[in-house]
CSV table of C-alpha atoms in Angstrom, one decimal:
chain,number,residue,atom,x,y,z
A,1,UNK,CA,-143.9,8.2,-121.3
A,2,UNK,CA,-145.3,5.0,-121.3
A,3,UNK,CA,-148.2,3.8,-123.7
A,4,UNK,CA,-151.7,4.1,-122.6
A,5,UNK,CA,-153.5,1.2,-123.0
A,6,UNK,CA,-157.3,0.9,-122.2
A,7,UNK,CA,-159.0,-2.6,-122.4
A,8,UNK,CA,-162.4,-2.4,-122.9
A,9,UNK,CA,-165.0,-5.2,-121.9
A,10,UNK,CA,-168.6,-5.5,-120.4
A,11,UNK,CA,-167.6,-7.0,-117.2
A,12,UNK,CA,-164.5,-6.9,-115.3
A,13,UNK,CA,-163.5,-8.4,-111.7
A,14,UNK,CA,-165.0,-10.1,-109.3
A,15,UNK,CA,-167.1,-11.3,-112.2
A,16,UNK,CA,-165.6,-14.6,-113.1
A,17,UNK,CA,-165.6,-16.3,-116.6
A,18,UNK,CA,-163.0,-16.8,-119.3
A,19,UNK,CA,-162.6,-13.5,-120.7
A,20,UNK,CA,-162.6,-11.6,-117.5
A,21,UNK,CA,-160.2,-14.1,-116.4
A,22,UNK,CA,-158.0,-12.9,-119.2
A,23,UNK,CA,-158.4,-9.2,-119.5
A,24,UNK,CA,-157.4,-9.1,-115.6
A,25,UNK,CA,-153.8,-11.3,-116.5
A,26,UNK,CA,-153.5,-9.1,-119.5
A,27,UNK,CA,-154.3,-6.1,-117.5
A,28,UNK,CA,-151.2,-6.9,-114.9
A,29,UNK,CA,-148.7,-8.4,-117.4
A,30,UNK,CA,-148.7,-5.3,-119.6
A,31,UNK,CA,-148.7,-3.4,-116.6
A,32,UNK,CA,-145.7,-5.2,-115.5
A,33,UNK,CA,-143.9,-4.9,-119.1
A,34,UNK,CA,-144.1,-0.8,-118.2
A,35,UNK,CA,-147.5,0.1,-120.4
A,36,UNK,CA,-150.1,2.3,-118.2
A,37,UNK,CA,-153.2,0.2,-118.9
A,38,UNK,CA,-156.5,1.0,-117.1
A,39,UNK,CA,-160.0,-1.3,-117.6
A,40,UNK,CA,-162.8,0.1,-119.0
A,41,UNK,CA,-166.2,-2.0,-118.4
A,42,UNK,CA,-169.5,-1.7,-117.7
A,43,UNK,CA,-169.4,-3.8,-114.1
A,44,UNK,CA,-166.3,-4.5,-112.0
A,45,UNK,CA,-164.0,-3.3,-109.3
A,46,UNK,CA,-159.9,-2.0,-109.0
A,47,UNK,CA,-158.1,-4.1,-106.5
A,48,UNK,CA,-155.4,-2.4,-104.5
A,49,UNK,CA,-153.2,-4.5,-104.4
A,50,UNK,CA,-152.8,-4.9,-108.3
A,51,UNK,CA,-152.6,-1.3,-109.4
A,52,UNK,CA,-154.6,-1.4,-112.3
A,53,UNK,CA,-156.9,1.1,-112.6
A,54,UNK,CA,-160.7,0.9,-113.3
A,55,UNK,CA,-163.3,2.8,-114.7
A,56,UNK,CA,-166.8,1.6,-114.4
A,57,UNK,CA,-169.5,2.6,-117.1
A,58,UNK,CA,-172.4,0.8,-116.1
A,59,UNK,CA,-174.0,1.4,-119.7
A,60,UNK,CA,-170.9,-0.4,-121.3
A,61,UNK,CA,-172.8,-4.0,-119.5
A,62,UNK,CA,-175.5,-5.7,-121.7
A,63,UNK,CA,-178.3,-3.4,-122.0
A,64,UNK,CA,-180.4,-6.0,-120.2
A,65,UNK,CA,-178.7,-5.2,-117.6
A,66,UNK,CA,-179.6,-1.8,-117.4
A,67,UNK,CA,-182.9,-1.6,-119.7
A,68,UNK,CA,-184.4,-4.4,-119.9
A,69,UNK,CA,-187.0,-3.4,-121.7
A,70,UNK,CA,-185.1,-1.9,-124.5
A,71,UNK,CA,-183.6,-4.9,-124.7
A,72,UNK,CA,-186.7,-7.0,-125.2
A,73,UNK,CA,-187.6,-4.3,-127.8
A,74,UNK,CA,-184.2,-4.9,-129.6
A,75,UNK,CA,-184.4,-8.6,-129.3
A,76,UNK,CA,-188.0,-8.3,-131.8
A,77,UNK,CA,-186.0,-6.1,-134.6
A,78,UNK,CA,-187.1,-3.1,-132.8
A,79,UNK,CA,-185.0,-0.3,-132.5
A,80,UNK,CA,-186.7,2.9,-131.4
A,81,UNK,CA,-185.9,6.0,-129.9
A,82,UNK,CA,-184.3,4.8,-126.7
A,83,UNK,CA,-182.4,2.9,-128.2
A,84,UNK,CA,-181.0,6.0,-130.7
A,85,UNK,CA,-180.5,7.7,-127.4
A,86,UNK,CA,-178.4,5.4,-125.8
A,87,UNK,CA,-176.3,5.6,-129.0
A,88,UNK,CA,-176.2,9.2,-128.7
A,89,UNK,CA,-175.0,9.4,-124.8
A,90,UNK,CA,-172.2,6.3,-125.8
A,91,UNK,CA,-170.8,8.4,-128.4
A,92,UNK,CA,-170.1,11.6,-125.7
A,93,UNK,CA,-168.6,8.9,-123.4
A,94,UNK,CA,-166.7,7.1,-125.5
A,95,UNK,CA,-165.5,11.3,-126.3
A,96,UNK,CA,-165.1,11.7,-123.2
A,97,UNK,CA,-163.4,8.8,-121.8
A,98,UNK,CA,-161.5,6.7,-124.8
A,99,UNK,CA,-160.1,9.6,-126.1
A,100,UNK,CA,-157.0,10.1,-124.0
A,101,UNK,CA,-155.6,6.9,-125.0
A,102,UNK,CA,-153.0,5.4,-127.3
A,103,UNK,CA,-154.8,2.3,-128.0
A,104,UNK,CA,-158.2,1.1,-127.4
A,105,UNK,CA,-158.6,-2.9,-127.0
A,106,UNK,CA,-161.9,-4.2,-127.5
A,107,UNK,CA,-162.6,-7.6,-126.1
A,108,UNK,CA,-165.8,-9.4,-127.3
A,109,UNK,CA,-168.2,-6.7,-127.4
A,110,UNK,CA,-168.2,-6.0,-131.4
A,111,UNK,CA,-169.5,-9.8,-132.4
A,112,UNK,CA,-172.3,-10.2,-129.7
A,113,UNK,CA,-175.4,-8.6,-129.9
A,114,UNK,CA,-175.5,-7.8,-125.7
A,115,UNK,CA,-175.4,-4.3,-126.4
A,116,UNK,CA,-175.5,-3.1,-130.1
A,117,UNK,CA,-175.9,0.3,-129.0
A,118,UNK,CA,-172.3,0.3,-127.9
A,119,UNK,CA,-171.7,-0.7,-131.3
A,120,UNK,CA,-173.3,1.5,-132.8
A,121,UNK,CA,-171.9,4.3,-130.7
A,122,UNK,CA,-168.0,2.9,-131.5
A,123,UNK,CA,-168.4,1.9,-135.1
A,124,UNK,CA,-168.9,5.9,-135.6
A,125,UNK,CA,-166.6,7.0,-133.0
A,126,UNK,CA,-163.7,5.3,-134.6
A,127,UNK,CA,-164.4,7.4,-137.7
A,128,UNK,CA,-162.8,10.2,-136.1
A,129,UNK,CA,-160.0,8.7,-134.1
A,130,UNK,CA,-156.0,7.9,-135.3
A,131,UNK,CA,-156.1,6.0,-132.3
A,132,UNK,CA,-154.9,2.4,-132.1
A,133,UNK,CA,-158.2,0.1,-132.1
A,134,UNK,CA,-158.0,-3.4,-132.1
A,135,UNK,CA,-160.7,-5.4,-132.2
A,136,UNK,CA,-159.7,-8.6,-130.0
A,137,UNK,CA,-162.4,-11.4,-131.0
A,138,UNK,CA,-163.2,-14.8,-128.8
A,139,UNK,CA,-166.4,-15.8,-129.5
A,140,UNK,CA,-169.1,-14.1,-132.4
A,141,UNK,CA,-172.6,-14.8,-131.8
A,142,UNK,CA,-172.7,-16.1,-135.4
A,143,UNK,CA,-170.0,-19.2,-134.9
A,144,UNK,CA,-170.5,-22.3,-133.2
A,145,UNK,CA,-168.3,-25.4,-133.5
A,146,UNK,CA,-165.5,-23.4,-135.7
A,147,UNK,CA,-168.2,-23.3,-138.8
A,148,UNK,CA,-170.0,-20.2,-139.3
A,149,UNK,CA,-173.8,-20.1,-139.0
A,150,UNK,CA,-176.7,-19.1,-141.3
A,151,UNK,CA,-177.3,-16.1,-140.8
A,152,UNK,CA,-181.1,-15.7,-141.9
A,153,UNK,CA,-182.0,-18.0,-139.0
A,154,UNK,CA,-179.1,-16.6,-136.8
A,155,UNK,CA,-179.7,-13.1,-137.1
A,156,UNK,CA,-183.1,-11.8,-134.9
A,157,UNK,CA,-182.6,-8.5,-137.3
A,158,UNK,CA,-180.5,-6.9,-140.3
A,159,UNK,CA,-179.4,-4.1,-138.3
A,160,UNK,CA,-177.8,-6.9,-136.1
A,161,UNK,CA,-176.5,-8.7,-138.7
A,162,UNK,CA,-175.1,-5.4,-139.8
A,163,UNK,CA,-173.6,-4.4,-136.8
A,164,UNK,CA,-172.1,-8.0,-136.1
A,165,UNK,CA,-170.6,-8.3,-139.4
A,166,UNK,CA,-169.1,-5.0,-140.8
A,167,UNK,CA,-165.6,-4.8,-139.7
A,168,UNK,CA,-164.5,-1.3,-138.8
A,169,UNK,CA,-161.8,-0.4,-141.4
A,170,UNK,CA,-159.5,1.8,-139.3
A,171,UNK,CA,-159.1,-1.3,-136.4
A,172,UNK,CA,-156.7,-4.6,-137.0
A,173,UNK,CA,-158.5,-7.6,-135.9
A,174,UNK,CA,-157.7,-10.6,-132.9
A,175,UNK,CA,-158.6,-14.2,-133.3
A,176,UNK,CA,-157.8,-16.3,-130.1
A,177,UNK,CA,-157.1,-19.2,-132.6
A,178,UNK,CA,-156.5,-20.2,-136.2
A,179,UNK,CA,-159.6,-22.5,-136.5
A,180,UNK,CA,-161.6,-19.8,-135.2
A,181,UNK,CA,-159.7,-17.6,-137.1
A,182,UNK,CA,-161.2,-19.0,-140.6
A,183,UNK,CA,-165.4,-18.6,-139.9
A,184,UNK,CA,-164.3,-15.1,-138.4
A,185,UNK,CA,-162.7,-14.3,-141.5
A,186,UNK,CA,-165.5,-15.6,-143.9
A,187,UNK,CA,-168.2,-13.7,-142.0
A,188,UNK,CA,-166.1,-10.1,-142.0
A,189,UNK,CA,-165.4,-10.7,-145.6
A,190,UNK,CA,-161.5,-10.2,-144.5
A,191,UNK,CA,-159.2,-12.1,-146.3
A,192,UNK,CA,-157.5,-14.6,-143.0
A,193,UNK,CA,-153.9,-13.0,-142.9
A,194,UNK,CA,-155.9,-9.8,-142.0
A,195,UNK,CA,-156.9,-11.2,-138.7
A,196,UNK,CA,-154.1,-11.7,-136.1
A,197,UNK,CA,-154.0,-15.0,-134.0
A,198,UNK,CA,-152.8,-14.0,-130.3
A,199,UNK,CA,-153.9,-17.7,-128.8
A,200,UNK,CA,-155.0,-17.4,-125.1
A,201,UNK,CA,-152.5,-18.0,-122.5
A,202,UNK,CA,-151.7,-17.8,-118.7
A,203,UNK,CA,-149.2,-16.4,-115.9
A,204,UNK,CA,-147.8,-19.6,-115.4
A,205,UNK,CA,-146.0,-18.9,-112.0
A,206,UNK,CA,-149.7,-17.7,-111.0
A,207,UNK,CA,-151.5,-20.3,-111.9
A,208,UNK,CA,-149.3,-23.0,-110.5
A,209,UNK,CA,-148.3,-20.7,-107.1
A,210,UNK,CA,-144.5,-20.3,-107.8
A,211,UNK,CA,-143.0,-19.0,-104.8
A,212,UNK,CA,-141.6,-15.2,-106.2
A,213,UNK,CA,-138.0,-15.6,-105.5
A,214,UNK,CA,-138.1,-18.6,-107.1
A,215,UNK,CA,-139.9,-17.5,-110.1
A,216,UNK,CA,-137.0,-14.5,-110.7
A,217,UNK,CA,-134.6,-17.3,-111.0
A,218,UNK,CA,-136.8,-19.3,-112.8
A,219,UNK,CA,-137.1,-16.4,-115.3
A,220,UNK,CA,-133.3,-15.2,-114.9
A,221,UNK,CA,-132.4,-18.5,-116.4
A,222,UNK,CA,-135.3,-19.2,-118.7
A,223,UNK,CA,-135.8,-22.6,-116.9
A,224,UNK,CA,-140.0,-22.1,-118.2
A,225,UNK,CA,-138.9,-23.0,-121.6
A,226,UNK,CA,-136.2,-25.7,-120.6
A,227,UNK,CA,-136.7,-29.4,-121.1
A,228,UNK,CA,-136.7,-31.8,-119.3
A,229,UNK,CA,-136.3,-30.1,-116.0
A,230,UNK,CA,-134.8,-32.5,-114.1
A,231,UNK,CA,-134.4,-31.8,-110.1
A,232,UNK,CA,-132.3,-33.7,-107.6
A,233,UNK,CA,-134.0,-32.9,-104.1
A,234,UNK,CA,-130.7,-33.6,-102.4
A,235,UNK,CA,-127.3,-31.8,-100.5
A,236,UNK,CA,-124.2,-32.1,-102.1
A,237,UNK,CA,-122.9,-35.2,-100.6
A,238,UNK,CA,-121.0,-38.3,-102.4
A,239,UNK,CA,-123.6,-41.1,-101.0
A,240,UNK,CA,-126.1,-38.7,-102.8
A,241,UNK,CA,-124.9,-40.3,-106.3
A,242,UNK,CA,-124.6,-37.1,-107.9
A,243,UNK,CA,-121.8,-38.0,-110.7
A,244,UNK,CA,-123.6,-40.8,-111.7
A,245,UNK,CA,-126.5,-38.5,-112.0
A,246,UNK,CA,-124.6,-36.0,-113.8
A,247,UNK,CA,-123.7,-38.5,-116.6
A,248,UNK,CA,-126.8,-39.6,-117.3
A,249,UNK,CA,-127.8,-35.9,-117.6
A,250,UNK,CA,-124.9,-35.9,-120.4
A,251,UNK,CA,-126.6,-38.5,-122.0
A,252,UNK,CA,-130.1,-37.4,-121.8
A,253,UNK,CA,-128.4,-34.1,-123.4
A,254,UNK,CA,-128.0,-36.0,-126.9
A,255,UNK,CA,-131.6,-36.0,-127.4
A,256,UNK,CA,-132.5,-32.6,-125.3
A,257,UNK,CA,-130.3,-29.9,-126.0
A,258,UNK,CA,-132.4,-27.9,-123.3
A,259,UNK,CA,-132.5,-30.1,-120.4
A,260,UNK,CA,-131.4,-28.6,-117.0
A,261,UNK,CA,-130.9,-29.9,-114.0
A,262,UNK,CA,-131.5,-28.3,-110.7
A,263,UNK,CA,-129.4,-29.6,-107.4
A,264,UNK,CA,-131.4,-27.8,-105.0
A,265,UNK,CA,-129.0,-29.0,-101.7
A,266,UNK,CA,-125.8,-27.5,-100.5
A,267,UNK,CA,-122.7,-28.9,-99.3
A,268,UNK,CA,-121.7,-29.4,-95.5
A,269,UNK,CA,-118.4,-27.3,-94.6
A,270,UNK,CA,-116.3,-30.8,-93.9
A,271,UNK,CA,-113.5,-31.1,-96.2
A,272,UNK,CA,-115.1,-34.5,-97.5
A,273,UNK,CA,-117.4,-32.8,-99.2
A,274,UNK,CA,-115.7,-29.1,-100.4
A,275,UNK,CA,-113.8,-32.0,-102.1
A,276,UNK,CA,-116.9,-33.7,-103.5
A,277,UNK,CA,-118.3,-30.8,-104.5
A,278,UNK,CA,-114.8,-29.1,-106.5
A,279,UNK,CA,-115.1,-32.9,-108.5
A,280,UNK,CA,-119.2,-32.0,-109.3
A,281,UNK,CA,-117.7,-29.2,-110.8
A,282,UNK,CA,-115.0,-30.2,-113.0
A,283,UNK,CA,-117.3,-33.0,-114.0
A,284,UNK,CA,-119.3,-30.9,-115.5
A,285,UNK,CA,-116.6,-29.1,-116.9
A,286,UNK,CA,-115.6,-32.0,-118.6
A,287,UNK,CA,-119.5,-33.0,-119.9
A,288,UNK,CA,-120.1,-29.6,-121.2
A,289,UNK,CA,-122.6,-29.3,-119.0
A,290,UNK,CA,-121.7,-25.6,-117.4
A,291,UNK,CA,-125.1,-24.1,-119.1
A,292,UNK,CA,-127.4,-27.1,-117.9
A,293,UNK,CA,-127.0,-27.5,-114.4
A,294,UNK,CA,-127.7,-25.2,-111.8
A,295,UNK,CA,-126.7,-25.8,-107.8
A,296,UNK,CA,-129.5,-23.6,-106.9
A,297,UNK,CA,-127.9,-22.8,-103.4
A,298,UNK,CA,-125.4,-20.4,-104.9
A,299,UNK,CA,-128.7,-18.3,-106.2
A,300,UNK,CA,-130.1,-18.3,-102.9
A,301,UNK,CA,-128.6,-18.4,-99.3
A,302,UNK,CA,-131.1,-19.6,-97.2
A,303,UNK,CA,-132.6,-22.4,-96.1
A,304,UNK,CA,-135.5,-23.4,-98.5
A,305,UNK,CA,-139.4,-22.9,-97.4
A,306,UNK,CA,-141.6,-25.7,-98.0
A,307,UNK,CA,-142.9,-23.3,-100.4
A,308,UNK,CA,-140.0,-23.1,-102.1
A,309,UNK,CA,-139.2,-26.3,-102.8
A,310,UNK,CA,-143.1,-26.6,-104.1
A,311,UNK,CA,-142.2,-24.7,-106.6
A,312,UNK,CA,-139.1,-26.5,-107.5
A,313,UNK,CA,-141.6,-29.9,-107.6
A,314,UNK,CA,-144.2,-28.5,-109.7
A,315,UNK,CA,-142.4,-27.1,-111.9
A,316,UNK,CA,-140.3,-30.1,-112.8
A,317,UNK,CA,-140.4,-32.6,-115.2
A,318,UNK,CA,-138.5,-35.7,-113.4
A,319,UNK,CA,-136.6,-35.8,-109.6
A,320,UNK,CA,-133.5,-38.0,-110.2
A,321,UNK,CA,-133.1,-39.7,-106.6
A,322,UNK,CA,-130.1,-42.0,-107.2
A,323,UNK,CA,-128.4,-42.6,-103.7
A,324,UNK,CA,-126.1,-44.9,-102.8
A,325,UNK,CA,-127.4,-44.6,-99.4
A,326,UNK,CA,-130.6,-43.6,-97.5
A,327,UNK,CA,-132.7,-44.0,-93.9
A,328,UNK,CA,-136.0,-42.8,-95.4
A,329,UNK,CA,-137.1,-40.8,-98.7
A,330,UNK,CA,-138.5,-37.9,-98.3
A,331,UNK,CA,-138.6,-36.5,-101.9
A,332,UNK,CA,-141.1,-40.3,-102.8
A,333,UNK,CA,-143.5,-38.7,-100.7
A,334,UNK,CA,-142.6,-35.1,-101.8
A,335,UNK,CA,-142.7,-36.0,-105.8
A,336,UNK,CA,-145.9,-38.0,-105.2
A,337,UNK,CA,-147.8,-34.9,-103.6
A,338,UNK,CA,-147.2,-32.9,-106.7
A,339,UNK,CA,-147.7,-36.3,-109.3
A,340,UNK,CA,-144.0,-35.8,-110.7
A,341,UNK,CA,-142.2,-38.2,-111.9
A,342,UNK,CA,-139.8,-40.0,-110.1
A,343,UNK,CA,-136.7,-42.3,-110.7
A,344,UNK,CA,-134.9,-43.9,-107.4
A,345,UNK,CA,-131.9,-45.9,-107.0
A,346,UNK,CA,-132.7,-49.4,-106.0
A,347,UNK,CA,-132.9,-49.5,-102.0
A,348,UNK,CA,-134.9,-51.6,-99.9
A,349,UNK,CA,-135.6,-48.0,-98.1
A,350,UNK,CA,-137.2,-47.0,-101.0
A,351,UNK,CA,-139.0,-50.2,-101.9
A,352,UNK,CA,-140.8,-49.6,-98.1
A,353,UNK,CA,-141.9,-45.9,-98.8
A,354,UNK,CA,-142.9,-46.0,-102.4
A,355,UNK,CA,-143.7,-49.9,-103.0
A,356,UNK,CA,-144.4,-50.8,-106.4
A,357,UNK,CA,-145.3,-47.5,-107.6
A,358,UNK,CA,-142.1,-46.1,-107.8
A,359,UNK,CA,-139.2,-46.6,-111.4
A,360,UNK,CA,-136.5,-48.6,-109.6
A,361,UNK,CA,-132.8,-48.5,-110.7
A,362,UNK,CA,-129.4,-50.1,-109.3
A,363,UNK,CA,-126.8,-47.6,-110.5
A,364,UNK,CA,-123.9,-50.2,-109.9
A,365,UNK,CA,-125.4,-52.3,-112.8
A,366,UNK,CA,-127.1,-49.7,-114.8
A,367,UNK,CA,-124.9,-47.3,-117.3
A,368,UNK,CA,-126.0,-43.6,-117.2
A,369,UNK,CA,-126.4,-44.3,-120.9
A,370,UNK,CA,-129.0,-46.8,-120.0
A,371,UNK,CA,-130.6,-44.9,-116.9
A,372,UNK,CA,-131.1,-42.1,-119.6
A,373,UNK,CA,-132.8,-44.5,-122.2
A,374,UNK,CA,-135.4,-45.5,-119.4
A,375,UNK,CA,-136.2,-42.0,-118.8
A,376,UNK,CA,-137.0,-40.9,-122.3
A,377,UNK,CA,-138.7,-44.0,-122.7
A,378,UNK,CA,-141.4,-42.8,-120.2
A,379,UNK,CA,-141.0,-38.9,-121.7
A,380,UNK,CA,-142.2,-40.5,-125.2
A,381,UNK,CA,-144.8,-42.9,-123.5
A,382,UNK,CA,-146.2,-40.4,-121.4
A,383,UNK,CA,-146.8,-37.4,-123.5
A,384,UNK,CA,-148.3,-35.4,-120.6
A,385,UNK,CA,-144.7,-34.2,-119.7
A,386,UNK,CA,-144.3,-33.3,-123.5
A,387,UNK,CA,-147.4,-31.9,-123.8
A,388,UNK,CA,-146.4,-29.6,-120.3
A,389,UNK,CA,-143.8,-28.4,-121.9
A,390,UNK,CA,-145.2,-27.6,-124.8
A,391,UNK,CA,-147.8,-25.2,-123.1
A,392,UNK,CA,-144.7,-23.6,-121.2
A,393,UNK,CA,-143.6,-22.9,-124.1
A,394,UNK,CA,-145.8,-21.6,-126.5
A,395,UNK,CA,-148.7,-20.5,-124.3
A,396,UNK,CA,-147.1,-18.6,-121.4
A,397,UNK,CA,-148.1,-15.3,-120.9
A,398,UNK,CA,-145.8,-12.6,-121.2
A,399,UNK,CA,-144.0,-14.7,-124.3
A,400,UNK,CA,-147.7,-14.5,-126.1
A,401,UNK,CA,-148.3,-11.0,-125.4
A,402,UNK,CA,-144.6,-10.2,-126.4
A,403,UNK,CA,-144.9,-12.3,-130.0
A,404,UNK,CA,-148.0,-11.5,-130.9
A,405,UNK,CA,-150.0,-9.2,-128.7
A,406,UNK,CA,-147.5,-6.3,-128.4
A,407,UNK,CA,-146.1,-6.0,-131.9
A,408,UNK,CA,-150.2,-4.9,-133.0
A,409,UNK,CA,-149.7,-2.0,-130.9
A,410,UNK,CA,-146.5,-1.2,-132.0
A,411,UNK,CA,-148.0,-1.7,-135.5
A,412,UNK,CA,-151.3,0.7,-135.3
């Protein structure tokens, strides 16, 4: 049976803003990874199409958004009967509906003061639990600029402070970061190692509209954490260049261990090129190249939709367009649309569509080991491709919830 997860928050969908943003990409990946998660917030809607499920509390929201005159009251230190009330009727909810779950995930609602009666309510409801609580933490009312703040002037009561700053002893703690990590800890009174960094992170293929076929091959062959991805545009034809290519792609290998190079063409049924292409493969044979190429049309047998070969763009980290030969140059236009970098053989083609804008080089008086110097050169002068794959590595979704996120519930 799977795990039941419940992710708790004030707001959910359509309401927009950072953490609502992440609790619905959490919400889906986990589904996705086989947990049965279901959303628990004060305001927000189910969407069919996602299958998460949702169940709406309004007294979960900010109490000004329901009372706000209590709130006012609470705002001047003054807690009276209403608001021991509302404590009183979260308690039988929480009872009633966090109860059936494995593991209850609290995002942001323990360190602001929006509704203190919530808690209030889950402070003493977590006395009589062995569930899983974790506590996951991206912002405290009491932080600003990574440095913790003084509380006499910070705190509008004590029974805020108290609430804001007792850590519930049966719950493991989330920091979205190590330097937020350190003010958390110092205002808990939790040594740091007691708090658990799971950094923010997205659905990559979401976020940058990765055609799904493409983004099961992607996956299949871990291309997200490759580097350089390097894609060819091209069919599988000899004026195409594509053993000169494939040597500096040996070379390139020296320095990247993890490069991989995408042919995203196929070859024509003449027996020129069945020829052409049976050399391809014993040349890279004889590179050691058989786990860093792929000639994408033997994954897929159809022609490729525009959105398709977006994908293939976007995701990459250089187009290699080396011909010995062309009438046009469609992938200058195509690489320019989606700002990737570029590097064409010298033709005066090429000089017409892409001017001076484009990295020129003759391949008859260039060396692959040359052609691959040029290339790292603008990898290490323009860190944004670096810095790309760096995020794709180490801030991509289901990897971060995998690492870090996952193993706390496994843990509790």
């Amino acid at each position: 049976m799977a795990q039941k997860i419940a992710l708790i928050h004030f707001a959910y969908f359509p309401n927009i803003g950072g953490v609502e943003i992440l609790l619905k990409e959490h919400a889906l990946m986990l589904t996705k990874l086989g947990y049965d998660v279901t959303v628990i917030t004060g305001f927000g809607k189910s969407s069919p199409k996602d299958g998460v499920k949702v169940i709406e509390i309004p007294n979960l929201q900010s109490i000004h958004s329901f009372d706000p005159k209590l709130e006012t009251e609470i705002s001047h230190g003054n807690f009276n009967q209403d608001y021991f009330t509302l404590v009183d009727y979260l308690k039988k909810i929480m009872h009633q509906y966090f109860s059936q779950y494995d593991s209850l995930v609290v995002h942001n609602m323990m360190t602001f003061p929006h509704n203190l009666a919530f808690i209030e309510a889950f402070s003493q409801y977590t006395l009589s639990t062995n569930q899983s609580i974790l506590i996951y933490t991206h912002d405290h009312k009491y932080i600003y600029n990574a440095q913790a703040l003084d509380l006499n002037s910070a705190a509008t009561s004590d029974r805020e402070k108290k609430l804001l700053t007792t850590p519930l002893k049966n719950a493991t703690y989330i920091a979205i970061s190590k330097t937020f990590r350190i003010p958390l800890a110092k205002l808990l009174a939790l040594p740091e190692e007691e708090i658990h960094v799971v950094p923010n992170a997205i659905n990559i293929n979401r976020f940058l509209n990765i055609d799904d076929e493409m983004d099961n091959i992607f996956q299949k062959f871990g291309i997200y954490k490759k580097f350089p991805i390097i894609l060819s545009p091209v069919n599988i034809l000899e004026r195409k260049n594509l053993v000169y290519a494939l040597e500096v792609i040996a070379n390139l290998k020296k320095q990247y261990h993890e490069i991989y190079y995408i042919i995203s063409g196929t070859p024509s049924h003449h027996h020129e090129s069945e020829k052409y292409f049976a050399l391809l493969k014993e040349k890279i044979k004889s590179l050691e190249l058989t786990e860093n190429v792929l000639f994408l049309y033997t994954k897929i047998n159809h022609v490729l939709s525009p959105q398709e070969m977006h994908s293939l763009y976007i995701l990459s980290d250089a187009i290699l367009y080396l011909s010995k030969s062309e009438n046009f140059g469609l992938p200058i236009i195509e690489s320019a649309l989606t700002k990737t970098p570029i590097f064409v053989s010298n033709l005066e083609v090429f000089h017409e569509v892409g001017g001076n804008y484009l990295t020129y080089i003759n391949p008859d008086t260039t060396s692959p080991s040359k052609t691959a110097e040029i290339i790292n050169a603008y990898f290490q002068t323009y860190k944004y491709e670096l810095l790309n794959h760096h995020v794709r590595s180490h801030y991509e979704l289901t990897t971060v919830l995998e690492k870090y996120f996952i193993p706390l519930l496994k843990k509790n």
